[in-house]
PDB file of C-alpha atoms in Angstrom:
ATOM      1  CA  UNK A 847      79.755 143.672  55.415  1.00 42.00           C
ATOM      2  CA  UNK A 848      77.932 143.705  52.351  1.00 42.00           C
ATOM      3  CA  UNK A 849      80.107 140.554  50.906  1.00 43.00           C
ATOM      4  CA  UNK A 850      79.475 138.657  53.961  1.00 43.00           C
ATOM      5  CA  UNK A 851      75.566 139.597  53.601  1.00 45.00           C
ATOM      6  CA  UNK A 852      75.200 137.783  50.497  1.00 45.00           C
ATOM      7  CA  UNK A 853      77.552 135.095  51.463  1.00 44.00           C
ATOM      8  CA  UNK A 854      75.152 134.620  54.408  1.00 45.00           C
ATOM      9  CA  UNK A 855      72.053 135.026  52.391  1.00 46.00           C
ATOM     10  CA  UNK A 856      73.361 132.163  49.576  1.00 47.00           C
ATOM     11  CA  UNK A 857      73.420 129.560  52.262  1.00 48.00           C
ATOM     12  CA  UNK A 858      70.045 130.502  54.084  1.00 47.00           C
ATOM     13  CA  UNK A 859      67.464 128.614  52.185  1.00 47.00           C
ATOM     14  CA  UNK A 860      64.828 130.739  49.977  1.00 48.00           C
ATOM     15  CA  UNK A 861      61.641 130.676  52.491  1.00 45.00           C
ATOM     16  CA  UNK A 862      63.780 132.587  54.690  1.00 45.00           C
ATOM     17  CA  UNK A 863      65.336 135.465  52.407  1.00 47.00           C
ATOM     18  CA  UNK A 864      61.914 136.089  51.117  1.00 45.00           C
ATOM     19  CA  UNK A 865      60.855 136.516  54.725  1.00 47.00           C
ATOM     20  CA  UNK A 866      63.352 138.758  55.379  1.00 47.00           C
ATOM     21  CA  UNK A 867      62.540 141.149  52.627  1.00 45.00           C
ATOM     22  CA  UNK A 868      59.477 140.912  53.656  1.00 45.00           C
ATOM     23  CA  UNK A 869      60.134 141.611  56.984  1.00 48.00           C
ATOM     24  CA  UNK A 870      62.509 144.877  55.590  1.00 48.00           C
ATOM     25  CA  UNK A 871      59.265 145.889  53.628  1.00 49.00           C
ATOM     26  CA  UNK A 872      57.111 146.439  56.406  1.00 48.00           C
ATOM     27  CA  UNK A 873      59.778 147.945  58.190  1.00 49.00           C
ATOM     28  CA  UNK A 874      60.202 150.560  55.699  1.00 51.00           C
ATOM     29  CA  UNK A 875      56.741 150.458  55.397  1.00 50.00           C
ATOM     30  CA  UNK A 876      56.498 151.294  59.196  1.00 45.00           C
ATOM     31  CA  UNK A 877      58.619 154.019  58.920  1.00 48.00           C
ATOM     32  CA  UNK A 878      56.934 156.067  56.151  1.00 49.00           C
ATOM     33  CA  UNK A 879      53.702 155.647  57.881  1.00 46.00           C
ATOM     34  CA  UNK A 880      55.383 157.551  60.885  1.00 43.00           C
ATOM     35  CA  UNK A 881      56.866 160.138  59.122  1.00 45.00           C
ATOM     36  CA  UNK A 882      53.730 160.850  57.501  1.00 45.00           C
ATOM     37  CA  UNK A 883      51.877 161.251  60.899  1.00 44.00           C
ATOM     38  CA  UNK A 884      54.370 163.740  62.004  1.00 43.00           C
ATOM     39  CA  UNK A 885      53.808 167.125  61.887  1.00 41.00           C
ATOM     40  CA  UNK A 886      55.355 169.819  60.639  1.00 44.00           C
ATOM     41  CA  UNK A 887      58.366 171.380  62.272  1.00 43.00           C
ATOM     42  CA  UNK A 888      58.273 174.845  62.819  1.00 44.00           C
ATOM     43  CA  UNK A 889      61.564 177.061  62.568  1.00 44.00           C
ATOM     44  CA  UNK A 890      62.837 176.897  65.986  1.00 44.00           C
ATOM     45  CA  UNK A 891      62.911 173.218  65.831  1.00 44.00           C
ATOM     46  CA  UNK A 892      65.079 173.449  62.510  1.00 43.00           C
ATOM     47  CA  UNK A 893      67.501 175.362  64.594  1.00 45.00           C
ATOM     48  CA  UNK A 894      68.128 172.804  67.381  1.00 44.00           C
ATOM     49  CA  UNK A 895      68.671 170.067  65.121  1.00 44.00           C
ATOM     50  CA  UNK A 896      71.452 172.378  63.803  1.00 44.00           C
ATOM     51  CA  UNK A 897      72.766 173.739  66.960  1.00 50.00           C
ATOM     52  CA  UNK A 898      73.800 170.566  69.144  1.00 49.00           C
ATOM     53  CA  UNK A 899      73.493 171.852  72.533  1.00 50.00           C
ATOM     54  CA  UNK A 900      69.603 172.184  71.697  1.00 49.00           C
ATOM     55  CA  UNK A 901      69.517 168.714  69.586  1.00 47.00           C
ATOM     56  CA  UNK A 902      70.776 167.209  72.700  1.00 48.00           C
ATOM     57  CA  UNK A 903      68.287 168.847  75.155  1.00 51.00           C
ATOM     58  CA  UNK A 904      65.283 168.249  72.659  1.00 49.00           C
ATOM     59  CA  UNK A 905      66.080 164.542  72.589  1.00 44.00           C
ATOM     60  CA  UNK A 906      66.513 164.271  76.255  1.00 48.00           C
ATOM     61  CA  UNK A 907      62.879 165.803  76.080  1.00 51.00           C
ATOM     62  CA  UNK A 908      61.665 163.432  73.287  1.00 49.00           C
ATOM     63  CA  UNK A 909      62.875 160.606  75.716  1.00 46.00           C
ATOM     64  CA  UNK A 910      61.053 161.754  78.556  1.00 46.00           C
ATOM     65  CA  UNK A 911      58.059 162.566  76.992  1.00 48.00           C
ATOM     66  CA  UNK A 912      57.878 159.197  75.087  1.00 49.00           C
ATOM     67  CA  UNK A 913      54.519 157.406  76.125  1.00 50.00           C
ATOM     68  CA  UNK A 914      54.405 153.505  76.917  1.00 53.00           C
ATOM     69  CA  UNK A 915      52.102 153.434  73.611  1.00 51.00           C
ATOM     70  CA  UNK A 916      55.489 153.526  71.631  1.00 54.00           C
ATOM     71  CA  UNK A 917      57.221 150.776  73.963  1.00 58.00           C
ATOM     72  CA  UNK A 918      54.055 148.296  73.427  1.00 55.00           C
ATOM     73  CA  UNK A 919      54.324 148.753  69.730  1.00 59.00           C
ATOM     74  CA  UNK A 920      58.178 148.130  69.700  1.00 60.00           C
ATOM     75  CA  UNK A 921      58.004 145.184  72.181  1.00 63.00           C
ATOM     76  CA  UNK A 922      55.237 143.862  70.146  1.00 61.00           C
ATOM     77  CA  UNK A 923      56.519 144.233  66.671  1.00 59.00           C
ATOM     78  CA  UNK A 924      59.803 143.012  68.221  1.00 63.00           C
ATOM     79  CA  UNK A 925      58.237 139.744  69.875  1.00 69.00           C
ATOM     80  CA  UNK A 926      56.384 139.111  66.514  1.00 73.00           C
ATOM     81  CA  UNK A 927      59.561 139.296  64.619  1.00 74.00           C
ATOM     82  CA  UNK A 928      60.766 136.746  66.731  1.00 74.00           C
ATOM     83  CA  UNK A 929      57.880 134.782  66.688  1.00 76.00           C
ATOM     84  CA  UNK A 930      58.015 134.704  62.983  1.00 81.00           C
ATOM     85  CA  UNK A 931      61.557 133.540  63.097  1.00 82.00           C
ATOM     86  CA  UNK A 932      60.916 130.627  65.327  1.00 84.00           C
ATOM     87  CA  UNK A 933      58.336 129.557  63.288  1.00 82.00           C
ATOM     88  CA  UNK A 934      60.388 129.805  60.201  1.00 86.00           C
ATOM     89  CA  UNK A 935      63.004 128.152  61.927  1.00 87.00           C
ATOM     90  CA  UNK A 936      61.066 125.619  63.034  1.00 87.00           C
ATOM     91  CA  UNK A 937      59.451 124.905  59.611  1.00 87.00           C
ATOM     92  CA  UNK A 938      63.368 124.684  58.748  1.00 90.00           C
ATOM     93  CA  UNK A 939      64.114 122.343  60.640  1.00 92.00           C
ATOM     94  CA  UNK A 940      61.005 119.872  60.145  1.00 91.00           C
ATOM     95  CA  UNK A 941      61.910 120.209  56.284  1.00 91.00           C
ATOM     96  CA  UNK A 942      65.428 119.105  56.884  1.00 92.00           C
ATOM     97  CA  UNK A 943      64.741 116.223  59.292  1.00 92.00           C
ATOM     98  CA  UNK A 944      61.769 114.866  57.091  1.00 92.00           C
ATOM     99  CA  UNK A 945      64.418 115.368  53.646  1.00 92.00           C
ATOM    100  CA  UNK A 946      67.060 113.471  55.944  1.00 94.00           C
ATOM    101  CA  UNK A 947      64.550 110.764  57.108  1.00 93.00           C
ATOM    102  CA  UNK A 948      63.485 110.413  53.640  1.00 93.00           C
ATOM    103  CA  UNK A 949      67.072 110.066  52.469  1.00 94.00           C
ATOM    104  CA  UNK A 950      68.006 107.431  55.694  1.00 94.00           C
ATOM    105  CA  UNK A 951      64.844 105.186  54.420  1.00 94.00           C
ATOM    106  CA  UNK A 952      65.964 105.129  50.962  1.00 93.00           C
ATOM    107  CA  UNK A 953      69.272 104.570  51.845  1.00 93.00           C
ATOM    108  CA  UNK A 954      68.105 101.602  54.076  1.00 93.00           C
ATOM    109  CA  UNK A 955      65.888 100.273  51.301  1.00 93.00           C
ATOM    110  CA  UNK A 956      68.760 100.068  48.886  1.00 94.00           C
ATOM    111  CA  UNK A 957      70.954  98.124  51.276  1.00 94.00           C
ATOM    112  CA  UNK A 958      68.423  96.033  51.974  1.00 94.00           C
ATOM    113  CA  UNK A 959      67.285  95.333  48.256  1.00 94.00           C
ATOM    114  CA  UNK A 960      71.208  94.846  47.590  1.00 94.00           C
ATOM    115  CA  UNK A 961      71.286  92.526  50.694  1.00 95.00           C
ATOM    116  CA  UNK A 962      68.393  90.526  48.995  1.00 95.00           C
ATOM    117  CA  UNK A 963      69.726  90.285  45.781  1.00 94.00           C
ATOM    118  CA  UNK A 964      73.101  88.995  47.397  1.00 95.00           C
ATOM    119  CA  UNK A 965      71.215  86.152  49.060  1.00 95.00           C
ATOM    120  CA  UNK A 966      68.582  85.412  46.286  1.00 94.00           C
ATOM    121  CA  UNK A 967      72.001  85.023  43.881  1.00 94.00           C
ATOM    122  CA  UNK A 968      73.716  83.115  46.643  1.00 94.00           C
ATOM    123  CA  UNK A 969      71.126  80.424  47.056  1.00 95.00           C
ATOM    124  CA  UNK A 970      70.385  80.139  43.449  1.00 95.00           C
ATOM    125  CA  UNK A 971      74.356  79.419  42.646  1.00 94.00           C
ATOM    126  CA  UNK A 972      73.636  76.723  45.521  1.00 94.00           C
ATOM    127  CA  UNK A 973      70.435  75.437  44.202  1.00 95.00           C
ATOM    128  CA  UNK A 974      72.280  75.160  40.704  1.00 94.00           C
ATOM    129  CA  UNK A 975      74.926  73.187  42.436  1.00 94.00           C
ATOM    130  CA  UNK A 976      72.655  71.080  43.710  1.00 94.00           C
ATOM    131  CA  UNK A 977      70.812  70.235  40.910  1.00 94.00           C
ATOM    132  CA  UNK A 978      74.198  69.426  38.950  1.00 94.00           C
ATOM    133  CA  UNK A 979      74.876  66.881  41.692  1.00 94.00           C
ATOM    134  CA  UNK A 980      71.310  65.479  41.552  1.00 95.00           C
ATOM    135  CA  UNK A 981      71.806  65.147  37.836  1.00 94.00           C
ATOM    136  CA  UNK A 982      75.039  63.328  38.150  1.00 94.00           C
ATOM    137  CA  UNK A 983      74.005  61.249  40.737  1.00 95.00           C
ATOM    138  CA  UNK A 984      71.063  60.433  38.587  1.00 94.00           C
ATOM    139  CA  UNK A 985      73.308  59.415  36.067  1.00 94.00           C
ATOM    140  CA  UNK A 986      75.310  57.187  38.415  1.00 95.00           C
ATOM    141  CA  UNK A 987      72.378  55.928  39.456  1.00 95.00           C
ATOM    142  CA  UNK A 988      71.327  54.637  35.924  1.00 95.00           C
ATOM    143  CA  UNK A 989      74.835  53.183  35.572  1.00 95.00           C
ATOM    144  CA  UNK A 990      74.225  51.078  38.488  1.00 95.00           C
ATOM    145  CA  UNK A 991      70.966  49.756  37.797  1.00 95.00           C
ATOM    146  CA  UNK A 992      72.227  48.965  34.303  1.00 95.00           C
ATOM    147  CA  UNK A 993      75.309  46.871  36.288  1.00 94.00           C
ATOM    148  CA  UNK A 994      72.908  45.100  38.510  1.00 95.00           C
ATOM    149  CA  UNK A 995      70.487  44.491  35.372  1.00 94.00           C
ATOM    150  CA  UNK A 996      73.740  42.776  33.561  1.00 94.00           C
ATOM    151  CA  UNK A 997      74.789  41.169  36.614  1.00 94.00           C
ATOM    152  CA  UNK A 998      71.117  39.553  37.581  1.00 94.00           C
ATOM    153  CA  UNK A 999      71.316  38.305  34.113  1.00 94.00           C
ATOM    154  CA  UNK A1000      74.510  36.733  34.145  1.00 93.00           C
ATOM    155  CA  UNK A1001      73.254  35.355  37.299  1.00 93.00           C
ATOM    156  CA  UNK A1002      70.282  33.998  35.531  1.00 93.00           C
ATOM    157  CA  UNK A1003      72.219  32.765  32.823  1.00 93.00           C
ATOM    158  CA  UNK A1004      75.187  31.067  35.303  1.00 93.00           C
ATOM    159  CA  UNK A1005      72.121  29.506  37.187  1.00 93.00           C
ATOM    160  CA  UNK A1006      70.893  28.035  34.308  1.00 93.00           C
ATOM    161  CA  UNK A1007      74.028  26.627  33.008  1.00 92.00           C
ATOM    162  CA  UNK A1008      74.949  24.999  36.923  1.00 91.00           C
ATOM    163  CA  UNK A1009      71.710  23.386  36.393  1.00 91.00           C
ATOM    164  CA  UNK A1010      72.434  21.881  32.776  1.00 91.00           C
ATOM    165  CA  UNK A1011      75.660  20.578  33.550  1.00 90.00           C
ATOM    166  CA  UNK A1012      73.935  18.964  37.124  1.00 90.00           C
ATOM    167  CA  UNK A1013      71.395  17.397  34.907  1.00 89.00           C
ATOM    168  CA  UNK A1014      73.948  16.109  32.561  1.00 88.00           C
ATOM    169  CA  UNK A1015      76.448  14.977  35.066  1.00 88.00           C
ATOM    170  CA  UNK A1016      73.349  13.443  37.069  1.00 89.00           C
ATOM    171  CA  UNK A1017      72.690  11.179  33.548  1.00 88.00           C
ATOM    172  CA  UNK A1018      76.303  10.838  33.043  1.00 87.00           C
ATOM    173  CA  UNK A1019      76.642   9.019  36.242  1.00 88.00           C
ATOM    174  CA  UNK A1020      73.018   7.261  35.607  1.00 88.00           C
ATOM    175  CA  UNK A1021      74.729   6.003  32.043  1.00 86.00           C
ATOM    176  CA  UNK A1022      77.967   5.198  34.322  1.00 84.00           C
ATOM    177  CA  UNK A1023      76.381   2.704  36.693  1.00 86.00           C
ATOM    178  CA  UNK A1024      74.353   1.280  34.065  1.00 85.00           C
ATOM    179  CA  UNK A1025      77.839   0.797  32.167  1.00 82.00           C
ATOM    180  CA  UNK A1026      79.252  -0.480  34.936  1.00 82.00           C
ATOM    181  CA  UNK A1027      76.991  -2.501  35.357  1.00 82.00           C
ATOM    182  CA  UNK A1028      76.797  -4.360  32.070  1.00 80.00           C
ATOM    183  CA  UNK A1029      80.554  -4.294  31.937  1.00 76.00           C
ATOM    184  CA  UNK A1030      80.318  -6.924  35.290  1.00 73.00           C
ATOM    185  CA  UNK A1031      77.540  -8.642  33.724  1.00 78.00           C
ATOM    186  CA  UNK A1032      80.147  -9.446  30.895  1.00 73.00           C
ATOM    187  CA  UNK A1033      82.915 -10.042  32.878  1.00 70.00           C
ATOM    188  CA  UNK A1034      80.797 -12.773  34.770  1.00 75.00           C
ATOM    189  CA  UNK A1035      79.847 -14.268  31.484  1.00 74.00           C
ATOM    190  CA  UNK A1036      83.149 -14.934  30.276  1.00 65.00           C
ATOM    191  CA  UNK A1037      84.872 -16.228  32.894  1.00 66.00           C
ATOM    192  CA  UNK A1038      81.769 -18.487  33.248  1.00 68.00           C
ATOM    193  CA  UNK A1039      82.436 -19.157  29.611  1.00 64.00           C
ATOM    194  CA  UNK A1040      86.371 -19.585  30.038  1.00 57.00           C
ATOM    195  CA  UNK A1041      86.211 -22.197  32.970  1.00 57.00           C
ATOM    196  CA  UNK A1042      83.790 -24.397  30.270  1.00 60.00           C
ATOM    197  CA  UNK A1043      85.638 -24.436  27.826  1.00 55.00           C
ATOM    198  CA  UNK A1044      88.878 -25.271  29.951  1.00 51.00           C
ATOM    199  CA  UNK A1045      87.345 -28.192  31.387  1.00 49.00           C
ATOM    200  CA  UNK A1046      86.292 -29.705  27.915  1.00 50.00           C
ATOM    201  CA  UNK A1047      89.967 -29.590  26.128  1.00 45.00           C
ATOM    202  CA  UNK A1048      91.646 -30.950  29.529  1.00 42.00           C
ATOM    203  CA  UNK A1049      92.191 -34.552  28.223  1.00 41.00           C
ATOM    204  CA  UNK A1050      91.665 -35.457  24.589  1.00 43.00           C
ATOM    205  CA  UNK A1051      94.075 -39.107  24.583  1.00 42.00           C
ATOM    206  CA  UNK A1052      96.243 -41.234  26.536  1.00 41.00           C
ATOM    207  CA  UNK A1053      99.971 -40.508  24.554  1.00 42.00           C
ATOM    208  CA  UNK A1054     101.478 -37.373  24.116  1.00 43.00           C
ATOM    209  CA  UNK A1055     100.594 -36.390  21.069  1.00 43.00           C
ATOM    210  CA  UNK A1056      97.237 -36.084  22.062  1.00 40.00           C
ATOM    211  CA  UNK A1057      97.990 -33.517  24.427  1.00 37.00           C
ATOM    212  CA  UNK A1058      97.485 -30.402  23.781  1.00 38.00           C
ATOM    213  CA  UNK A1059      98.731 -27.319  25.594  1.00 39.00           C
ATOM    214  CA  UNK A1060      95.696 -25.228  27.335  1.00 35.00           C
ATOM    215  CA  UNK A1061      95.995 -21.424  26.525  1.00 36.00           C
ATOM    216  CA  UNK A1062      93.783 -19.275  29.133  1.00 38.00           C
ATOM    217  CA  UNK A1063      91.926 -17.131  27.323  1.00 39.00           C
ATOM    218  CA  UNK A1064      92.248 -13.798  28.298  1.00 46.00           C
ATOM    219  CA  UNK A1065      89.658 -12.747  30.323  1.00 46.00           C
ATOM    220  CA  UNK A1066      86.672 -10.831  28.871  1.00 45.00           C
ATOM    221  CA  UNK A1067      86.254  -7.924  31.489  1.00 47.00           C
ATOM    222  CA  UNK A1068      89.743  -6.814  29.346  1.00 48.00           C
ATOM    223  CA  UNK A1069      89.009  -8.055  25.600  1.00 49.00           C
ATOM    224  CA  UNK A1070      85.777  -5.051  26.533  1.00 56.00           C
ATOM    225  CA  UNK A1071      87.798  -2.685  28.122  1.00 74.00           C
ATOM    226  CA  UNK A1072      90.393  -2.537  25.258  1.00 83.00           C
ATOM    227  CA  UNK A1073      90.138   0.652  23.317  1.00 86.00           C
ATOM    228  CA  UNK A1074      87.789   0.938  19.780  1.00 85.00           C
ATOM    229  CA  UNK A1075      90.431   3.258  18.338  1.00 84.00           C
ATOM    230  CA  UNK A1076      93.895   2.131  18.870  1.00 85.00           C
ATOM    231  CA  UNK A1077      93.347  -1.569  20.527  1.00 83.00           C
ATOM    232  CA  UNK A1078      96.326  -1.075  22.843  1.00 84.00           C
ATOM    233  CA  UNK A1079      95.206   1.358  25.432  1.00 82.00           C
ATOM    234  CA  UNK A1080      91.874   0.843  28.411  1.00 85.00           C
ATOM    235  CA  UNK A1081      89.091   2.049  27.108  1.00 85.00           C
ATOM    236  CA  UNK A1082      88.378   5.101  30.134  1.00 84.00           C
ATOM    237  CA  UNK A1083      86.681   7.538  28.309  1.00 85.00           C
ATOM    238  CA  UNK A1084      83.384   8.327  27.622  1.00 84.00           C
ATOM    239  CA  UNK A1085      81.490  10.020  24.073  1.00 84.00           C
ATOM    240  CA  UNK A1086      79.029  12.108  24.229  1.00 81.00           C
ATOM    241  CA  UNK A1087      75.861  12.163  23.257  1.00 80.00           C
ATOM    242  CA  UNK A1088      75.713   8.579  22.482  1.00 82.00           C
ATOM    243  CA  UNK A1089      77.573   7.523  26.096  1.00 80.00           C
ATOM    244  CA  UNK A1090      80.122   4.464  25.169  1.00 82.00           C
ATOM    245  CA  UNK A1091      82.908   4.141  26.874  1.00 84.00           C
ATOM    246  CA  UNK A1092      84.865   3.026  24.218  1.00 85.00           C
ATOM    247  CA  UNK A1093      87.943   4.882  23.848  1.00 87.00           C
ATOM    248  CA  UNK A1094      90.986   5.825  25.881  1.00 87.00           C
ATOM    249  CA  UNK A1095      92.462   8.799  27.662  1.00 84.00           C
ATOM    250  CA  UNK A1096      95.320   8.857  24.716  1.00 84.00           C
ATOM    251  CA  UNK A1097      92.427   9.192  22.091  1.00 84.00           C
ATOM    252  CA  UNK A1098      89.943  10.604  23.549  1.00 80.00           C
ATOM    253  CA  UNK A1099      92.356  13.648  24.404  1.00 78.00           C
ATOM    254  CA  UNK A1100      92.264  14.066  20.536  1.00 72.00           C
ATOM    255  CA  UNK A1101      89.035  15.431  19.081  1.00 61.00           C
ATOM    256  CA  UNK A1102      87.306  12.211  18.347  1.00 61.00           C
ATOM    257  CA  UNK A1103      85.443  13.100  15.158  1.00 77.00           C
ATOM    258  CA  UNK A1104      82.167  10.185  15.404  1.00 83.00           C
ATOM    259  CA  UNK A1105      82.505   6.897  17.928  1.00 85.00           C
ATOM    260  CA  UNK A1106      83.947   3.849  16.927  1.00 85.00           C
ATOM    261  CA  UNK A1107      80.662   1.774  18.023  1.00 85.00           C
ATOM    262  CA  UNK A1108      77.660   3.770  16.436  1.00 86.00           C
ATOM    263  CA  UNK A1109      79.712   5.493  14.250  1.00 83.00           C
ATOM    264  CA  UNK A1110      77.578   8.518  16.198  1.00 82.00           C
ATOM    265  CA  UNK A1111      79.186  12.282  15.471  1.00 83.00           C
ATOM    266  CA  UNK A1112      80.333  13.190  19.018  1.00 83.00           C
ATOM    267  CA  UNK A1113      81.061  17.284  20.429  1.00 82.00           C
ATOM    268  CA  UNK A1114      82.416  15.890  23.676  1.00 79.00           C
ATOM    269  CA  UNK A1115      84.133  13.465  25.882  1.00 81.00           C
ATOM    270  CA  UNK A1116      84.289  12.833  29.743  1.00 81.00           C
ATOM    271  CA  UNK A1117      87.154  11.026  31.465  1.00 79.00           C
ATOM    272  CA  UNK A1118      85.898   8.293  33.618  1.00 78.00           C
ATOM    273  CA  UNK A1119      88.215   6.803  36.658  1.00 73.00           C
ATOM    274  CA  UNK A1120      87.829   2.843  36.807  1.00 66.00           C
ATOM    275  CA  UNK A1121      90.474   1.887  39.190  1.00 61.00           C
TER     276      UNK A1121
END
């Protein structure tokens, strides 16, 4: 009994062994107070307490002659006890609840903080991510402004060139006709000149030793058109800068170093179709 005291009294908390001791005190305390209001017992009381036929009939007189001044101070003592208890109890319990709702709130505020931190690391791994990707589309974004920088200039410079080679095909042609144009001129004047000088060596006497035989000249639309360079081929192509057609295909495939007519250094040569 004594082992299973203690045992009981280590797992009651302290408030309520001190109370009990407390509550043992007065009890003892209690007692004393009634022995010392007793009086003293005469001989012939010793001798019932020792003879138990007597004991016995004394305490079935004590009983009886008990007053209800002893059962109000029990019942009250007794119902103060308990009150005591209760309240103890009570206090017991509102410790433990208030330690356990104490407990359940920090508890709930760690989860929460480690819920917070979980989502606070989440979205800065995604804001991260996205900055990376704004970043490299940045970069991509440079690349292709450089590329359509490059290609607006090699545009540009395309453009420009198309427009050249218009403007020098445009004079080309211009240079052409005029070309042409003398070349008929010519041709006009010597056949003009041909058919005079046909009709003057027609007759010279009346034998045959005056005769003479009557070459046609060749005409002079092909003595012009004969090529500077060689002499054999038809003069088709054209030099440039100076512009004579002077040369033919045969030659003026070759790099033609300056032009037989002005003796002019030439850096190119366009084929020209006279059929």
């Amino acid at each position: 009994m004594a082992i299973e005291s203690q045992h009981m009294n280590q797992n009651l908390p302290p408030q309520l062994i001190m109370n009990r001791y407390f509550m043992k005190t007065n009890e003892g305390m209690y007692k004393d107070n009634l022995m010392d209001s007793c009086v003293p017992l005469q001989q012939a009381s010793f001798a019932k307490l020792f003879d138990p036929i007597l004991a016995s009939n004394s305490i079935d007189d004590m009983g009886m002659r008990r007053g209800p001044k002893d059962s109000f101070i029990n019942n009250a003592f007794g119902s103060s006890m308990d009150h005591i208890q209760l309240h103890q109890l009570d206090g017991f319990i509102a410790q433990h609840a208030e330690k356990v709702r104490f407990e359940v709130e920090e508890q709930r505020e760690n989860q929460w903080r480690t819920l917070i931190t979980l989502i606070q690391e989440r979205v800065l791994k995604q804001l991260k991510a996205k900055d990376e990707e704004i970043q490299r589309m940045g970069k991509i974004n440079w690349v292709l402004q450089q590329r359509v920088k490059c290609l607006c200039v090699e545009s540009q410079r395309w453009r420009d060139l198309a427009r050249t080679n218009e403007a020098a095909a445009n004079s080309l042609r211009t240079d052409l006709e005029r070309v042409l144009a003398h070349a008929g001129e010519e041709l006009r004047r010597g056949m003009s000149a041909a058919a005079d000088d046909g009709g003057e060596s027609s007759c010279c006497g009346s034998s045959d030793e005056g005769w003479r035989e009557v070459v046609v000249p060749p005409s002079g639309a092909a003595v012009m058109r004969k090529c500077k360079k060689c002499g054999e081929g038809e003069a088709s192509v054209v030099l440039l800068p100076c512009r004579h057609l002077c040369v033919c295909r045969i030659c003026g495939t070759a790099m033609v170093g300056t032009c037989p007519v002005c003796h002019f250094i030439t850096n190119a040569s366009v084929h020209v179709n006279l059929s």
